[in-house]
mmCIF file of C-alpha atoms in Angstrom:
data_model
loop_
_atom_site.group_PDB
_atom_site.id
_atom_site.type_symbol
_atom_site.label_atom_id
_atom_site.label_comp_id
_atom_site.label_asym_id
_atom_site.label_seq_id
_atom_site.Cartn_x
_atom_site.Cartn_y
_atom_site.Cartn_z
ATOM 1 C CA UNK A 1 25.239 -0.038 -5.708
ATOM 2 C CA UNK A 2 25.091 1.551 -2.218
ATOM 3 C CA UNK A 3 22.403 3.919 -3.434
ATOM 4 C CA UNK A 4 20.478 0.981 -4.848
ATOM 5 C CA UNK A 5 20.677 -0.958 -1.580
ATOM 6 C CA UNK A 6 19.460 2.087 0.340
ATOM 7 C CA UNK A 7 16.542 2.488 -2.049
ATOM 8 C CA UNK A 8 15.748 -1.234 -1.833
ATOM 9 C CA UNK A 9 15.739 -1.042 1.979
ATOM 10 C CA UNK A 10 13.282 1.860 1.901
ATOM 11 C CA UNK A 11 11.028 0.078 -0.573
ATOM 12 C CA UNK A 12 11.042 -3.127 1.478
ATOM 13 C CA UNK A 13 10.399 -1.374 4.811
ATOM 14 C CA UNK A 14 7.693 0.780 3.268
ATOM 15 C CA UNK A 15 5.819 -2.298 2.044
ATOM 16 C CA UNK A 16 6.363 -4.180 5.314
ATOM 17 C CA UNK A 17 4.676 -1.306 7.133
ATOM 18 C CA UNK A 18 1.944 -1.242 4.477
ATOM 19 C CA UNK A 19 1.418 -4.960 5.082
ATOM 20 C CA UNK A 20 0.877 -4.297 8.762
ATOM 21 C CA UNK A 21 -2.050 -2.031 7.857
ATOM 22 C CA UNK A 22 -3.931 -5.069 6.529
ATOM 23 C CA UNK A 23 -3.920 -6.415 10.092
ATOM 24 C CA UNK A 24 -4.621 -2.997 11.589
ATOM 25 C CA UNK A 25 -7.433 -2.478 9.093
ATOM 26 C CA UNK A 26 -8.978 -5.790 10.177
ATOM 27 C CA UNK A 27 -8.935 -4.544 13.776
ATOM 28 C CA UNK A 28 -10.260 -1.117 12.806
ATOM 29 C CA UNK A 29 -13.283 -2.371 10.825
ATOM 30 C CA UNK A 30 -14.419 -4.200 13.960
ATOM 31 C CA UNK A 31 -14.818 -0.832 15.719
ATOM 32 C CA UNK A 32 -15.433 1.840 13.059
ATOM 33 C CA UNK A 33 -17.366 2.180 9.776
ATOM 34 C CA UNK A 34 -15.177 2.080 6.660
ATOM 35 C CA UNK A 35 -15.313 5.730 5.533
ATOM 36 C CA UNK A 36 -14.766 7.037 9.045
ATOM 37 C CA UNK A 37 -11.653 4.862 9.396
ATOM 38 C CA UNK A 38 -10.162 6.329 6.235
ATOM 39 C CA UNK A 39 -11.092 9.889 7.126
ATOM 40 C CA UNK A 40 -9.517 9.624 10.587
ATOM 41 C CA UNK A 41 -6.294 7.915 9.518
ATOM 42 C CA UNK A 42 -5.766 10.229 6.530
ATOM 43 C CA UNK A 43 -6.520 13.267 8.673
ATOM 44 C CA UNK A 44 -3.773 12.180 11.084
ATOM 45 C CA UNK A 45 -1.368 11.379 8.241
ATOM 46 C CA UNK A 46 -2.018 14.604 6.320
ATOM 47 C CA UNK A 47 -1.541 16.730 9.446
ATOM 48 C CA UNK A 48 1.814 15.078 10.245
ATOM 49 C CA UNK A 49 3.118 15.139 6.665
ATOM 50 C CA UNK A 50 2.055 18.740 5.990
ATOM 51 C CA UNK A 51 3.697 19.819 9.257
ATOM 52 C CA UNK A 52 6.949 18.090 8.241
ATOM 53 C CA UNK A 53 6.738 19.567 4.741
ATOM 54 C CA UNK A 54 6.162 23.135 5.945
ATOM 55 C CA UNK A 55 8.924 22.783 8.535
ATOM 56 C CA UNK A 56 11.450 21.474 6.003
ATOM 57 C CA UNK A 57 10.478 23.593 3.008
ATOM 58 C CA UNK A 58 9.427 26.713 4.950
ATOM 59 C CA UNK A 59 6.020 26.396 3.331
ATOM 60 C CA UNK A 60 4.243 24.240 0.769
ATOM 61 C CA UNK A 61 6.324 24.118 -2.447
ATOM 62 C CA UNK A 62 4.803 25.388 -5.673
ATOM 63 C CA UNK A 63 3.500 22.530 -7.814
ATOM 64 C CA UNK A 64 2.216 22.984 -11.358
ATOM 65 C CA UNK A 65 -1.269 21.973 -12.451
ATOM 66 C CA UNK A 66 -0.130 18.883 -14.338
ATOM 67 C CA UNK A 67 1.684 17.478 -11.290
ATOM 68 C CA UNK A 68 -1.262 18.300 -9.036
ATOM 69 C CA UNK A 69 -3.561 16.411 -11.425
ATOM 70 C CA UNK A 70 -1.284 13.373 -11.351
ATOM 71 C CA UNK A 71 -1.148 13.437 -7.541
ATOM 72 C CA UNK A 72 -4.934 13.745 -7.451
ATOM 73 C CA UNK A 73 -5.192 10.601 -9.600
ATOM 74 C CA UNK A 74 -2.641 8.902 -7.361
ATOM 75 C CA UNK A 75 -4.770 9.730 -4.318
ATOM 76 C CA UNK A 76 -7.997 8.660 -6.020
ATOM 77 C CA UNK A 77 -6.713 5.272 -7.181
ATOM 78 C CA UNK A 78 -4.192 4.318 -4.500
ATOM 79 C CA UNK A 79 -5.770 5.972 -1.464
ATOM 80 C CA UNK A 80 -9.506 6.473 -1.985
ATOM 81 C CA UNK A 81 -10.408 3.414 -4.068
ATOM 82 C CA UNK A 82 -7.731 1.214 -2.491
ATOM 83 C CA UNK A 83 -8.905 2.002 1.049
ATOM 84 C CA UNK A 84 -12.584 1.407 0.286
ATOM 85 C CA UNK A 85 -11.989 -1.873 -1.527
ATOM 86 C CA UNK A 86 -9.456 -3.134 1.019
ATOM 87 C CA UNK A 87 -11.499 -2.308 4.110
ATOM 88 C CA UNK A 88 -14.770 -3.671 2.734
ATOM 89 C CA UNK A 89 -12.883 -6.724 1.517
ATOM 90 C CA UNK A 90 -11.439 -7.231 5.015
ATOM 91 C CA UNK A 91 -14.958 -7.288 6.412
ATOM 92 C CA UNK A 92 -15.758 -10.282 4.210
ATOM 93 C CA UNK A 93 -12.574 -12.359 4.178
ATOM 94 C CA UNK A 94 -9.507 -13.036 6.311
ATOM 95 C CA UNK A 95 -6.437 -10.814 6.599
ATOM 96 C CA UNK A 96 -4.205 -13.652 5.367
ATOM 97 C CA UNK A 97 -6.446 -14.105 2.323
ATOM 98 C CA UNK A 98 -6.431 -10.342 1.650
ATOM 99 C CA UNK A 99 -2.683 -9.972 2.019
ATOM 100 C CA UNK A 100 -2.161 -12.918 -0.291
ATOM 101 C CA UNK A 101 -4.398 -11.555 -3.060
ATOM 102 C CA UNK A 102 -2.514 -8.240 -2.992
ATOM 103 C CA UNK A 103 0.457 -10.389 -3.972
ATOM 104 C CA UNK A 104 -0.349 -10.013 -7.655
ATOM 105 C CA UNK A 105 0.515 -6.283 -7.521
ATOM 106 C CA UNK A 106 4.142 -6.704 -8.727
ATOM 107 C CA UNK A 107 2.978 -8.210 -12.004
ATOM 108 C CA UNK A 108 0.428 -5.417 -12.485
ATOM 109 C CA UNK A 109 3.000 -2.690 -11.803
ATOM 110 C CA UNK A 110 5.587 -4.363 -14.007
ATOM 111 C CA UNK A 111 3.202 -4.517 -16.944
ATOM 112 C CA UNK A 112 1.985 -0.940 -16.469
ATOM 113 C CA UNK A 113 5.602 0.272 -16.262
ATOM 114 C CA UNK A 114 6.580 -1.475 -19.482
ATOM 115 C CA UNK A 115 3.546 -0.426 -21.518
ATOM 116 C CA UNK A 116 2.885 3.091 -20.157
ATOM 117 C CA UNK A 117 6.219 4.299 -18.758
ATOM 118 C CA UNK A 118 8.190 2.638 -21.569
ATOM 119 C CA UNK A 119 10.620 1.094 -19.086
ATOM 120 C CA UNK A 120 12.878 -1.643 -20.446
ATOM 121 C CA UNK A 121 12.159 -5.048 -18.955
ATOM 122 C CA UNK A 122 15.544 -6.800 -18.711
ATOM 123 C CA UNK A 123 15.687 -10.575 -18.486
ATOM 124 C CA UNK A 124 16.816 -10.391 -14.849
ATOM 125 C CA UNK A 125 13.896 -8.156 -13.894
ATOM 126 C CA UNK A 126 11.545 -10.376 -15.870
ATOM 127 C CA UNK A 127 12.717 -13.476 -14.039
ATOM 128 C CA UNK A 128 12.626 -11.652 -10.712
ATOM 129 C CA UNK A 129 9.034 -10.559 -11.253
ATOM 130 C CA UNK A 130 8.022 -14.013 -12.474
ATOM 131 C CA UNK A 131 9.612 -15.781 -9.479
ATOM 132 C CA UNK A 132 8.062 -13.311 -7.025
ATOM 133 C CA UNK A 133 4.623 -13.650 -8.568
ATOM 134 C CA UNK A 134 5.001 -17.432 -8.452
ATOM 135 C CA UNK A 135 5.637 -17.264 -4.706
ATOM 136 C CA UNK A 136 2.751 -14.870 -4.235
ATOM 137 C CA UNK A 137 0.417 -17.145 -6.173
ATOM 138 C CA UNK A 138 1.526 -20.086 -4.050
ATOM 139 C CA UNK A 139 0.400 -18.155 -0.980
ATOM 140 C CA UNK A 140 -2.792 -16.950 -2.638
ATOM 141 C CA UNK A 141 -3.986 -20.093 -4.417
ATOM 142 C CA UNK A 142 -2.747 -22.841 -2.096
ATOM 143 C CA UNK A 143 -2.264 -21.036 1.211
ATOM 144 C CA UNK A 144 -5.708 -19.489 1.241
ATOM 145 C CA UNK A 145 -7.320 -22.850 0.540
ATOM 146 C CA UNK A 146 -5.778 -24.175 3.755
ATOM 147 C CA UNK A 147 -6.864 -21.189 5.861
ATOM 148 C CA UNK A 148 -9.873 -21.279 8.149
ATOM 149 C CA UNK A 149 -12.304 -18.576 9.196
ATOM 150 C CA UNK A 150 -12.195 -16.695 5.916
ATOM 151 C CA UNK A 151 -15.170 -14.477 6.686
ATOM 152 C CA UNK A 152 -18.852 -14.154 5.767
ATOM 153 C CA UNK A 153 -18.336 -13.821 2.003
ATOM 154 C CA UNK A 154 -14.771 -14.709 0.983
ATOM 155 C CA UNK A 155 -15.529 -14.829 -2.755
ATOM 156 C CA UNK A 156 -16.887 -11.281 -2.932
ATOM 157 C CA UNK A 157 -14.237 -10.157 -0.454
ATOM 158 C CA UNK A 158 -11.552 -11.553 -2.764
ATOM 159 C CA UNK A 159 -13.131 -9.678 -5.681
ATOM 160 C CA UNK A 160 -12.917 -6.402 -3.742
ATOM 161 C CA UNK A 161 -9.307 -7.020 -2.727
ATOM 162 C CA UNK A 162 -8.474 -7.737 -6.381
ATOM 163 C CA UNK A 163 -9.854 -4.302 -7.246
ATOM 164 C CA UNK A 164 -7.622 -2.820 -4.551
ATOM 165 C CA UNK A 165 -4.641 -4.394 -6.341
ATOM 166 C CA UNK A 166 -5.357 -2.302 -9.446
ATOM 167 C CA UNK A 167 -5.566 0.835 -7.307
ATOM 168 C CA UNK A 168 -2.234 0.010 -5.639
ATOM 169 C CA UNK A 169 -0.553 -0.640 -8.996
ATOM 170 C CA UNK A 170 -1.725 2.724 -10.351
ATOM 171 C CA UNK A 171 -0.645 4.426 -7.101
ATOM 172 C CA UNK A 172 2.896 3.097 -7.576
ATOM 173 C CA UNK A 173 2.960 4.048 -11.255
ATOM 174 C CA UNK A 174 1.705 7.606 -10.708
ATOM 175 C CA UNK A 175 4.177 7.973 -7.839
ATOM 176 C CA UNK A 176 7.050 7.064 -10.136
ATOM 177 C CA UNK A 177 5.920 9.660 -12.681
ATOM 178 C CA UNK A 178 5.790 12.349 -10.009
ATOM 179 C CA UNK A 179 9.127 11.395 -8.414
ATOM 180 C CA UNK A 180 10.953 12.836 -11.421
ATOM 181 C CA UNK A 181 9.725 16.353 -10.694
ATOM 182 C CA UNK A 182 8.441 16.545 -7.108
ATOM 183 C CA UNK A 183 10.109 15.625 -3.805
ATOM 184 C CA UNK A 184 8.964 12.427 -2.014
ATOM 185 C CA UNK A 185 7.792 14.384 1.039
ATOM 186 C CA UNK A 186 5.720 16.770 -1.084
ATOM 187 C CA UNK A 187 4.079 13.869 -2.918
ATOM 188 C CA UNK A 188 3.318 12.021 0.341
ATOM 189 C CA UNK A 189 1.853 15.115 2.001
ATOM 190 C CA UNK A 190 -0.319 16.254 -0.903
ATOM 191 C CA UNK A 191 -1.548 12.755 -1.766
ATOM 192 C CA UNK A 192 -2.577 12.255 1.878
ATOM 193 C CA UNK A 193 -4.301 15.641 1.912
ATOM 194 C CA UNK A 194 -6.178 14.864 -1.322
ATOM 195 C CA UNK A 195 -7.205 11.499 0.096
ATOM 196 C CA UNK A 196 -8.467 13.115 3.288
ATOM 197 C CA UNK A 197 -10.574 15.616 1.345
ATOM 198 C CA UNK A 198 -12.070 12.800 -0.747
ATOM 199 C CA UNK A 199 -13.161 10.916 2.365
ATOM 200 C CA UNK A 200 -14.204 13.965 4.405
ATOM 201 C CA UNK A 201 -17.900 14.245 3.334
ATOM 202 C CA UNK A 202 -18.582 10.522 3.836
ATOM 203 C CA UNK A 203 -16.591 10.499 7.083
ATOM 204 C CA UNK A 204 -18.673 13.361 8.484
ATOM 205 C CA UNK A 205 -21.858 11.563 7.449
ATOM 206 C CA UNK A 206 -20.850 8.363 9.248
ATOM 207 C CA UNK A 207 -19.509 10.248 12.269
ATOM 208 C CA UNK A 208 -22.833 12.069 12.737
ATOM 209 C CA UNK A 209 -24.589 8.860 13.798
ATOM 210 C CA UNK A 210 -21.630 6.988 15.285
ATOM 211 C CA UNK A 211 -21.233 6.384 19.014
ATOM 212 C CA UNK A 212 -17.544 7.068 19.681
ATOM 213 C CA UNK A 213 -17.946 6.184 23.373
ATOM 214 C CA UNK A 214 -18.335 2.489 22.496
ATOM 215 C CA UNK A 215 -14.991 2.231 20.659
ATOM 216 C CA UNK A 216 -12.551 0.019 22.606
ATOM 217 C CA UNK A 217 -8.930 1.004 23.199
ATOM 218 C CA UNK A 218 -7.717 -1.355 20.471
ATOM 219 C CA UNK A 219 -9.906 0.513 17.990
ATOM 220 C CA UNK A 220 -8.316 3.880 18.800
ATOM 221 C CA UNK A 221 -4.805 2.417 18.807
ATOM 222 C CA UNK A 222 -5.412 0.874 15.385
ATOM 223 C CA UNK A 223 -6.562 4.228 13.954
ATOM 224 C CA UNK A 224 -3.565 6.129 15.364
ATOM 225 C CA UNK A 225 -1.142 3.480 14.106
ATOM 226 C CA UNK A 226 -2.863 3.366 10.722
ATOM 227 C CA UNK A 227 -2.443 7.118 10.279
ATOM 228 C CA UNK A 228 0.836 7.931 12.024
ATOM 229 C CA UNK A 229 2.845 4.817 11.113
ATOM 230 C CA UNK A 230 0.988 2.841 8.460
ATOM 231 C CA UNK A 231 0.384 5.866 6.245
ATOM 232 C CA UNK A 232 3.073 8.456 7.050
ATOM 233 C CA UNK A 233 6.104 6.164 7.130
ATOM 234 C CA UNK A 234 4.793 3.804 4.473
ATOM 235 C CA UNK A 235 4.149 6.602 1.954
ATOM 236 C CA UNK A 236 7.350 8.496 2.783
ATOM 237 C CA UNK A 237 9.678 5.484 2.562
ATOM 238 C CA UNK A 238 8.049 4.224 -0.602
ATOM 239 C CA UNK A 239 8.233 7.578 -2.400
ATOM 240 C CA UNK A 240 11.879 8.007 -1.381
ATOM 241 C CA UNK A 241 12.754 4.544 -2.661
ATOM 242 C CA UNK A 242 10.828 4.679 -5.921
ATOM 243 C CA UNK A 243 12.400 8.026 -6.815
ATOM 244 C CA UNK A 244 15.733 6.200 -7.219
ATOM 245 C CA UNK A 245 14.763 3.024 -9.104
ATOM 246 C CA UNK A 246 12.508 2.112 -12.062
ATOM 247 C CA UNK A 247 8.895 1.269 -11.242
ATOM 248 C CA UNK A 248 9.341 -2.245 -12.641
ATOM 249 C CA UNK A 249 12.154 -2.815 -10.117
ATOM 250 C CA UNK A 250 10.157 -1.311 -7.249
ATOM 251 C CA UNK A 251 7.226 -3.562 -8.177
ATOM 252 C CA UNK A 252 9.030 -6.640 -6.893
ATOM 253 C CA UNK A 253 9.330 -5.129 -3.423
ATOM 254 C CA UNK A 254 5.544 -5.046 -3.192
ATOM 255 C CA UNK A 255 6.076 -8.723 -2.373
ATOM 256 C CA UNK A 256 7.044 -7.693 1.153
ATOM 257 C CA UNK A 257 3.465 -6.481 1.721
ATOM 258 C CA UNK A 258 1.791 -9.910 1.642
ATOM 259 C CA UNK A 259 4.719 -11.419 3.557
ATOM 260 C CA UNK A 260 4.185 -8.866 6.320
ATOM 261 C CA UNK A 261 0.401 -9.242 6.179
ATOM 262 C CA UNK A 262 0.509 -13.052 6.340
ATOM 263 C CA UNK A 263 3.011 -13.235 9.205
ATOM 264 C CA UNK A 264 1.367 -10.504 11.274
ATOM 265 C CA UNK A 265 -2.113 -11.933 10.651
ATOM 266 C CA UNK A 266 -0.875 -15.200 12.096
ATOM 267 C CA UNK A 267 0.785 -13.584 15.143
ATOM 268 C CA UNK A 268 -1.618 -10.740 15.960
ATOM 269 C CA UNK A 269 -4.956 -12.082 14.697
ATOM 270 C CA UNK A 270 -4.053 -15.751 15.294
ATOM 271 C CA UNK A 271 -5.181 -16.720 11.805
ATOM 272 C CA UNK A 272 -3.863 -20.141 10.657
ATOM 273 C CA UNK A 273 -0.362 -20.073 9.138
ATOM 274 C CA UNK A 274 0.176 -23.118 6.908
ATOM 275 C CA UNK A 275 3.432 -24.631 5.656
ATOM 276 C CA UNK A 276 2.540 -23.481 2.144
ATOM 277 C CA UNK A 277 2.772 -19.870 3.350
ATOM 278 C CA UNK A 278 6.404 -20.445 4.355
ATOM 279 C CA UNK A 279 7.197 -21.910 0.923
ATOM 280 C CA UNK A 280 5.549 -18.968 -0.840
ATOM 281 C CA UNK A 281 7.453 -16.452 1.284
ATOM 282 C CA UNK A 282 10.770 -18.189 0.500
ATOM 283 C CA UNK A 283 10.026 -18.047 -3.235
ATOM 284 C CA UNK A 284 9.107 -14.340 -3.027
ATOM 285 C CA UNK A 285 12.377 -13.503 -1.274
ATOM 286 C CA UNK A 286 14.253 -15.439 -3.961
ATOM 287 C CA UNK A 287 12.695 -13.230 -6.621
ATOM 288 C CA UNK A 288 13.553 -10.067 -4.685
ATOM 289 C CA UNK A 289 17.153 -11.206 -4.217
ATOM 290 C CA UNK A 290 17.465 -12.038 -7.917
ATOM 291 C CA UNK A 291 16.188 -8.700 -9.187
ATOM 292 C CA UNK A 292 18.249 -6.771 -6.627
ATOM 293 C CA UNK A 293 21.357 -7.937 -8.528
ATOM 294 C CA UNK A 294 20.170 -6.052 -11.588
ATOM 295 C CA UNK A 295 21.038 -2.434 -10.783
ATOM 296 C CA UNK A 296 19.225 0.106 -12.956
#
């Protein structure tokens, strides 16, 4: 049980940090173009993670072609597509709205885990997922309707964020597959490196006509945080946690992402926090507490 609690703590903290990137991303898109943001933050993250990997492993560990292909898919779905859809979505709708829509991720991961990873869905896990999704939907459906200042095109923005949910769900699923054969640090480092290479051509294109001198301090701080904290620690903690529990169990802890995003959006961005958000958060935590009792 101690091992489970340690894994749960890593999963929760990893998603809390990931939730903070919704707020940071909102700040970043006010100063940088989308592809340049992703290229810069992944460049920072890949440099840090590869340094840590080489220092710990005395070099980059040998990884077979099948595992490299899976990590490439993980980077494409959960880094490349997720980043594009999230950041463009944040330009069109509020951070609270975006964080709330991501709330449906646990259900997506749970279903993918059952149908593709052949994981057994116990009744406790099923109830835990259902309760968590209920709380997340309360935030998304009711909380968002009470929010103000949603953005220039909240409907299309919500559509883009919904696409990001699919990318996040696949990222989690591929990460679970890899965790059986490859260390969490290796996965985090190589996925970040793949993501950086995917964004590099478009980042260079945007950088060629971008005036870096006009970027305010908050823009630079958001990029550094996004890469060094929001990516490095988020990826590392998540991969460590998911290596010890089934993906369907880890899926519930995705609920901490919208909680973090909603609360931080209210504090940092001063977006309206309604009473319905508090109810939704309480329901989510109830689902997490329930499923935590069901040790794999």
